[in-house]
PDB file of C-alpha atoms in Angstrom:
ATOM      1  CA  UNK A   1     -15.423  35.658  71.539  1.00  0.00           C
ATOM      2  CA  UNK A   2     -16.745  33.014  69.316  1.00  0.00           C
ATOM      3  CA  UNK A   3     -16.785  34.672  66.201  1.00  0.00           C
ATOM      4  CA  UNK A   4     -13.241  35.468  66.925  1.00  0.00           C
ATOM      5  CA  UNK A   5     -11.925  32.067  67.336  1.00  0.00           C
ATOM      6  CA  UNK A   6     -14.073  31.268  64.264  1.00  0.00           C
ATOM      7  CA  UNK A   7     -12.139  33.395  62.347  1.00  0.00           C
ATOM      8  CA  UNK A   8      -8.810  32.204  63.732  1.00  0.00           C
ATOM      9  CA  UNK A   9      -9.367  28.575  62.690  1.00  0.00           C
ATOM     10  CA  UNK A  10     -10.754  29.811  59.206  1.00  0.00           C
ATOM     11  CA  UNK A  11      -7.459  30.887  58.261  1.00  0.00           C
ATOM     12  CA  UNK A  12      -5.615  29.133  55.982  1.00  0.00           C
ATOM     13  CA  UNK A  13      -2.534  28.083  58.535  1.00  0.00           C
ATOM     14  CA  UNK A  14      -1.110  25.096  56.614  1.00  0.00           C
ATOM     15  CA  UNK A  15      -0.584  27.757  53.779  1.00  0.00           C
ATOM     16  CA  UNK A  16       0.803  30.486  55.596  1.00  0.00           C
ATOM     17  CA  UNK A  17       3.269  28.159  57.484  1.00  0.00           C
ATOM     18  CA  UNK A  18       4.518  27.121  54.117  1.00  0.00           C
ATOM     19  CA  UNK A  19       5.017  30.033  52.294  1.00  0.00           C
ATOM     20  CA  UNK A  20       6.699  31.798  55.275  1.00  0.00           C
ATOM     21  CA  UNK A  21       8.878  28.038  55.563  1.00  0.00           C
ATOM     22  CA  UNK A  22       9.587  28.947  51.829  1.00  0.00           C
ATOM     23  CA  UNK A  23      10.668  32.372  52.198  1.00  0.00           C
ATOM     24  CA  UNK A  24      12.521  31.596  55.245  1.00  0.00           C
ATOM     25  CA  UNK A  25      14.370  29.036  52.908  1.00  0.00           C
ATOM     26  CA  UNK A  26      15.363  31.434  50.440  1.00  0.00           C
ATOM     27  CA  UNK A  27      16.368  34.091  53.393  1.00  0.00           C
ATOM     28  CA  UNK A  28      18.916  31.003  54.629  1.00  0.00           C
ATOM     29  CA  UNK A  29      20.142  30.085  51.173  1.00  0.00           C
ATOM     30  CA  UNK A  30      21.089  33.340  50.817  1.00  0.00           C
ATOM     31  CA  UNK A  31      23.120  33.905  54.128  1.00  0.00           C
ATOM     32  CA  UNK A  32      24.591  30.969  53.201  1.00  0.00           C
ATOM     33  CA  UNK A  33      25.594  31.468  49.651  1.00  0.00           C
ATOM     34  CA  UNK A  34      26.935  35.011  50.992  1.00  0.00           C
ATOM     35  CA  UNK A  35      28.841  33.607  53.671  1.00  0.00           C
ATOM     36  CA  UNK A  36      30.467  31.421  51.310  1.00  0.00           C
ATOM     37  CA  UNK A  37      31.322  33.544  48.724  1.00  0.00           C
ATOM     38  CA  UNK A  38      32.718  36.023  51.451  1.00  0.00           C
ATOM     39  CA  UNK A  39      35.231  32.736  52.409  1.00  0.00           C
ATOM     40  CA  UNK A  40      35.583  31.956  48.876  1.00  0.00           C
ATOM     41  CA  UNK A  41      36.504  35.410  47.104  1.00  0.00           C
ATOM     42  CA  UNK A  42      38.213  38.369  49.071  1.00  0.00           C
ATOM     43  CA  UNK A  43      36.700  40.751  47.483  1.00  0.00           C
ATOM     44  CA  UNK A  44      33.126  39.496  48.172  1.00  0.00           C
ATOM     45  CA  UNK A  45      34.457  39.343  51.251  1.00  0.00           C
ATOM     46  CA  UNK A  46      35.839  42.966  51.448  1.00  0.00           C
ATOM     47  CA  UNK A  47      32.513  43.929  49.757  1.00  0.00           C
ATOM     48  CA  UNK A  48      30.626  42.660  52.520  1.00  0.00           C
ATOM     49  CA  UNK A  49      32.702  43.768  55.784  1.00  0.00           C
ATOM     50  CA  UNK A  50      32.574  47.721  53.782  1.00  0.00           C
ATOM     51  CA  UNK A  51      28.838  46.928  53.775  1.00  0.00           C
ATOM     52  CA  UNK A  52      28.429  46.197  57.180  1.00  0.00           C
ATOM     53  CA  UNK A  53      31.197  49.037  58.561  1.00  0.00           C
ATOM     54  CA  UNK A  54      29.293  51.468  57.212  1.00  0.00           C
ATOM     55  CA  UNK A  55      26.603  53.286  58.762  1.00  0.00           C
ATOM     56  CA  UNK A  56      23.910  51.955  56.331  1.00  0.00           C
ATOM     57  CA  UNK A  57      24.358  48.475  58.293  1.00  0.00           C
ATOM     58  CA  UNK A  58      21.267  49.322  60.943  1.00  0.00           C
ATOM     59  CA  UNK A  59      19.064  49.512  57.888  1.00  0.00           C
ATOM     60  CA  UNK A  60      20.184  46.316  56.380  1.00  0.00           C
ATOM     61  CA  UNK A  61      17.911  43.446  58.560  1.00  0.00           C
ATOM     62  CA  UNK A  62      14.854  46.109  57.851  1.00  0.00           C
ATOM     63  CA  UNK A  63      15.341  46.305  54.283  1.00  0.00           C
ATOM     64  CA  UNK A  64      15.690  41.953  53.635  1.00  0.00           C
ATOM     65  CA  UNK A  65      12.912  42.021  56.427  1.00  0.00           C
ATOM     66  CA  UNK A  66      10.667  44.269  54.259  1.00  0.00           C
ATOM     67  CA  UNK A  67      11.807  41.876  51.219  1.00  0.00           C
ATOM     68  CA  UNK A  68      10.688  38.915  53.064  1.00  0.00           C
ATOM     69  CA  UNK A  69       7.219  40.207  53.849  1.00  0.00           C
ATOM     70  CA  UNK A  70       6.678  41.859  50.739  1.00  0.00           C
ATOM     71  CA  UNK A  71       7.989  38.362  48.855  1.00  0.00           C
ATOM     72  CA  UNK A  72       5.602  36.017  51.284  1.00  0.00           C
ATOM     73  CA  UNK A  73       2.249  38.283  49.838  1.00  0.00           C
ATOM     74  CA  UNK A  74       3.556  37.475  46.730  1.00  0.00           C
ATOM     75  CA  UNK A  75       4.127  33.955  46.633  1.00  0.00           C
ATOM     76  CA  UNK A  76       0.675  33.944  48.644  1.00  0.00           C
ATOM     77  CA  UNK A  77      -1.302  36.054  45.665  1.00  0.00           C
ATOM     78  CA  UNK A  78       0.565  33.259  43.353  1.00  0.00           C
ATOM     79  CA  UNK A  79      -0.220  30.030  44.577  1.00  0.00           C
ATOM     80  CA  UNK A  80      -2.719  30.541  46.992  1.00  0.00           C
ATOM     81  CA  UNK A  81      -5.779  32.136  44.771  1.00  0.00           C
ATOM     82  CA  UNK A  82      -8.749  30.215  46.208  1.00  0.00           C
ATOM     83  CA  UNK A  83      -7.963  32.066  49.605  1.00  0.00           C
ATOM     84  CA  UNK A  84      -8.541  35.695  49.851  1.00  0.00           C
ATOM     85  CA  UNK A  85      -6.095  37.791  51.439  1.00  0.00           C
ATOM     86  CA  UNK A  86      -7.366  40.319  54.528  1.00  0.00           C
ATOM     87  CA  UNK A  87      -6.331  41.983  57.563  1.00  0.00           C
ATOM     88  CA  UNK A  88      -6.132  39.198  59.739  1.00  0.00           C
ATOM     89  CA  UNK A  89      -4.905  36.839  57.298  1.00  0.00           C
ATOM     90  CA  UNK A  90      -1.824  39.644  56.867  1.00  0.00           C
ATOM     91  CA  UNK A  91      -1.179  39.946  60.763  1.00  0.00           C
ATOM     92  CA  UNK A  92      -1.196  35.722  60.074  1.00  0.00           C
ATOM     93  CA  UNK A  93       1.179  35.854  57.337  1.00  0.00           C
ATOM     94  CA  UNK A  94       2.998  37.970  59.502  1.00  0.00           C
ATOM     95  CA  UNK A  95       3.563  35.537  62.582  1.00  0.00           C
ATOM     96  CA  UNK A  96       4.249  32.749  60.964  1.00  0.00           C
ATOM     97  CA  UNK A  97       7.136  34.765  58.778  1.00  0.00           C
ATOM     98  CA  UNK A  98       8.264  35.602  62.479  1.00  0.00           C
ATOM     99  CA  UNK A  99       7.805  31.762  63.956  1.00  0.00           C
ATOM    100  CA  UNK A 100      10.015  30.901  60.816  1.00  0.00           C
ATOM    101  CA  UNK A 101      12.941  33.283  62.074  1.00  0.00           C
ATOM    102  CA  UNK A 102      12.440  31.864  65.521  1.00  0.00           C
ATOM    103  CA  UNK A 103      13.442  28.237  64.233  1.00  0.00           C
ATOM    104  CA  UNK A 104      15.453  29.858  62.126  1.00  0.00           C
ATOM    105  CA  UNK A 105      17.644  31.240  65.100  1.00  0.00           C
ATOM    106  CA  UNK A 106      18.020  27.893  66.441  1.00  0.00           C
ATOM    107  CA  UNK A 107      19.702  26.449  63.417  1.00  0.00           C
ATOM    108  CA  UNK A 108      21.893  29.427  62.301  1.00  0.00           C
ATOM    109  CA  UNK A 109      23.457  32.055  63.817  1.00  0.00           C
ATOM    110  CA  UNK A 110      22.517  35.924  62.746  1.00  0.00           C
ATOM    111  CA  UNK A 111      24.045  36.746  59.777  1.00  0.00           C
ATOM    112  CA  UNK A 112      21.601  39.271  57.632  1.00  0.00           C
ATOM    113  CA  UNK A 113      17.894  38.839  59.686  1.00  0.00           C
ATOM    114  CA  UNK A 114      16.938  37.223  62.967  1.00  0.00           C
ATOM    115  CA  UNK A 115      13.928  37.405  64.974  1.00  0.00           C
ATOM    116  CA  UNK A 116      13.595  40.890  66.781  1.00  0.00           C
ATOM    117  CA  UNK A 117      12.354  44.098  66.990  1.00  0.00           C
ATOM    118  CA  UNK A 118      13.460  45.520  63.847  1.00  0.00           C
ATOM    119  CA  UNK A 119      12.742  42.513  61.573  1.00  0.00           C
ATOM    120  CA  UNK A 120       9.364  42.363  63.155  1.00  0.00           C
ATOM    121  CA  UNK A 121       8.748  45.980  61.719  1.00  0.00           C
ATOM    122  CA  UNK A 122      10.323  45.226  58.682  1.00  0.00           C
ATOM    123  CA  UNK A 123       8.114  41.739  58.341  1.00  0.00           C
ATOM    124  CA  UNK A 124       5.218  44.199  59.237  1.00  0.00           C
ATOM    125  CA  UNK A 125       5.855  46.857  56.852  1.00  0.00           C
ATOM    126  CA  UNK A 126       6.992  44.836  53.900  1.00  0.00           C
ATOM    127  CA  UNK A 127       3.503  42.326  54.032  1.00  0.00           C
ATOM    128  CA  UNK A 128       1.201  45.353  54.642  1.00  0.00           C
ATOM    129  CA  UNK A 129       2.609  47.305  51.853  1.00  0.00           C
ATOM    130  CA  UNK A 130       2.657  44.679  49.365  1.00  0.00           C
ATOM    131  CA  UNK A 131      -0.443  43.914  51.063  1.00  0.00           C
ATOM    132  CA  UNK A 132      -2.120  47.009  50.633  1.00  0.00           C
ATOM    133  CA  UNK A 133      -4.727  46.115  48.031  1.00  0.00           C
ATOM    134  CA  UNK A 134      -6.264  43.955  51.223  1.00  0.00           C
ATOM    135  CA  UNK A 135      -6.675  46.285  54.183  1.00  0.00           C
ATOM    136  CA  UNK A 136     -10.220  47.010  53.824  1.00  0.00           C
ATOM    137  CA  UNK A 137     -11.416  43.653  54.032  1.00  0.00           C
ATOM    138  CA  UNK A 138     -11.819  41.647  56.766  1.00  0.00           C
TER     139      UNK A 138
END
């Protein structure tokens, strides 16, 4: 039980909270540059509602959810090299991307992503498979 807690305060949290503060950022910035080029031009507008009438629209919060992760390993691999990324520093990554689109929920409303089951997959699959070259190690 020690080791594990340990290993939990090891981590580097003050990182991981601010990349996943940074891609949560750039998730907003674009809901909010959509939303007002959907006001702004009609046919971004049109663009969008065909988008999200069409059956492709379940896959849509997986797919920018998988972007997110996969874009928070990156901008960890680019800043962060004196840490080493591993499996628990993944599943780390991973809930703070999720405690970002928890506060990000209470200042927005839902437009492309917020915090549930799918986006937690999506998170999930895009950090582990950008991830990937980090699984073995712990």
């Amino acid at each position: 039980m020690n080791d594990i807690l340990r290993r939990l305060k090891r981590l580097p949290w003050r990182e991981m909270l601010q990349i996943s503060a940074l891609c949560n950022l750039i998730i907003m910035g674009i809901e909010l540059f959509l939303a007002w080029a959907a006001i702004q031009f009609p046919a971004v507008g049109n663009a969008l509602g065909l988008l999200f009438r069409s059956p492709l629209h379940v896959f849509i919060p997986c797919l920018i959810a998988m972007g997110m992760g996969a874009l928070a390993v990156y901008f960890f691999e680019f800043w962060q090299q004196q840490f080493l990324l591993n499996r628990g520093s993944l599943w780390t990554l991973i809930f703070c991307l999720l405690l970002g689109l928890f506060f990000k929920s209470l200042l927005l409303p839902a437009f492309l992503i917020s915090l549930s089951e799918t986006s937690l997959i999506g998170v999930a699959i895009g950090v582990f498979w950008k991830g990937r070259p980090y699984w073995r190690s712990w």
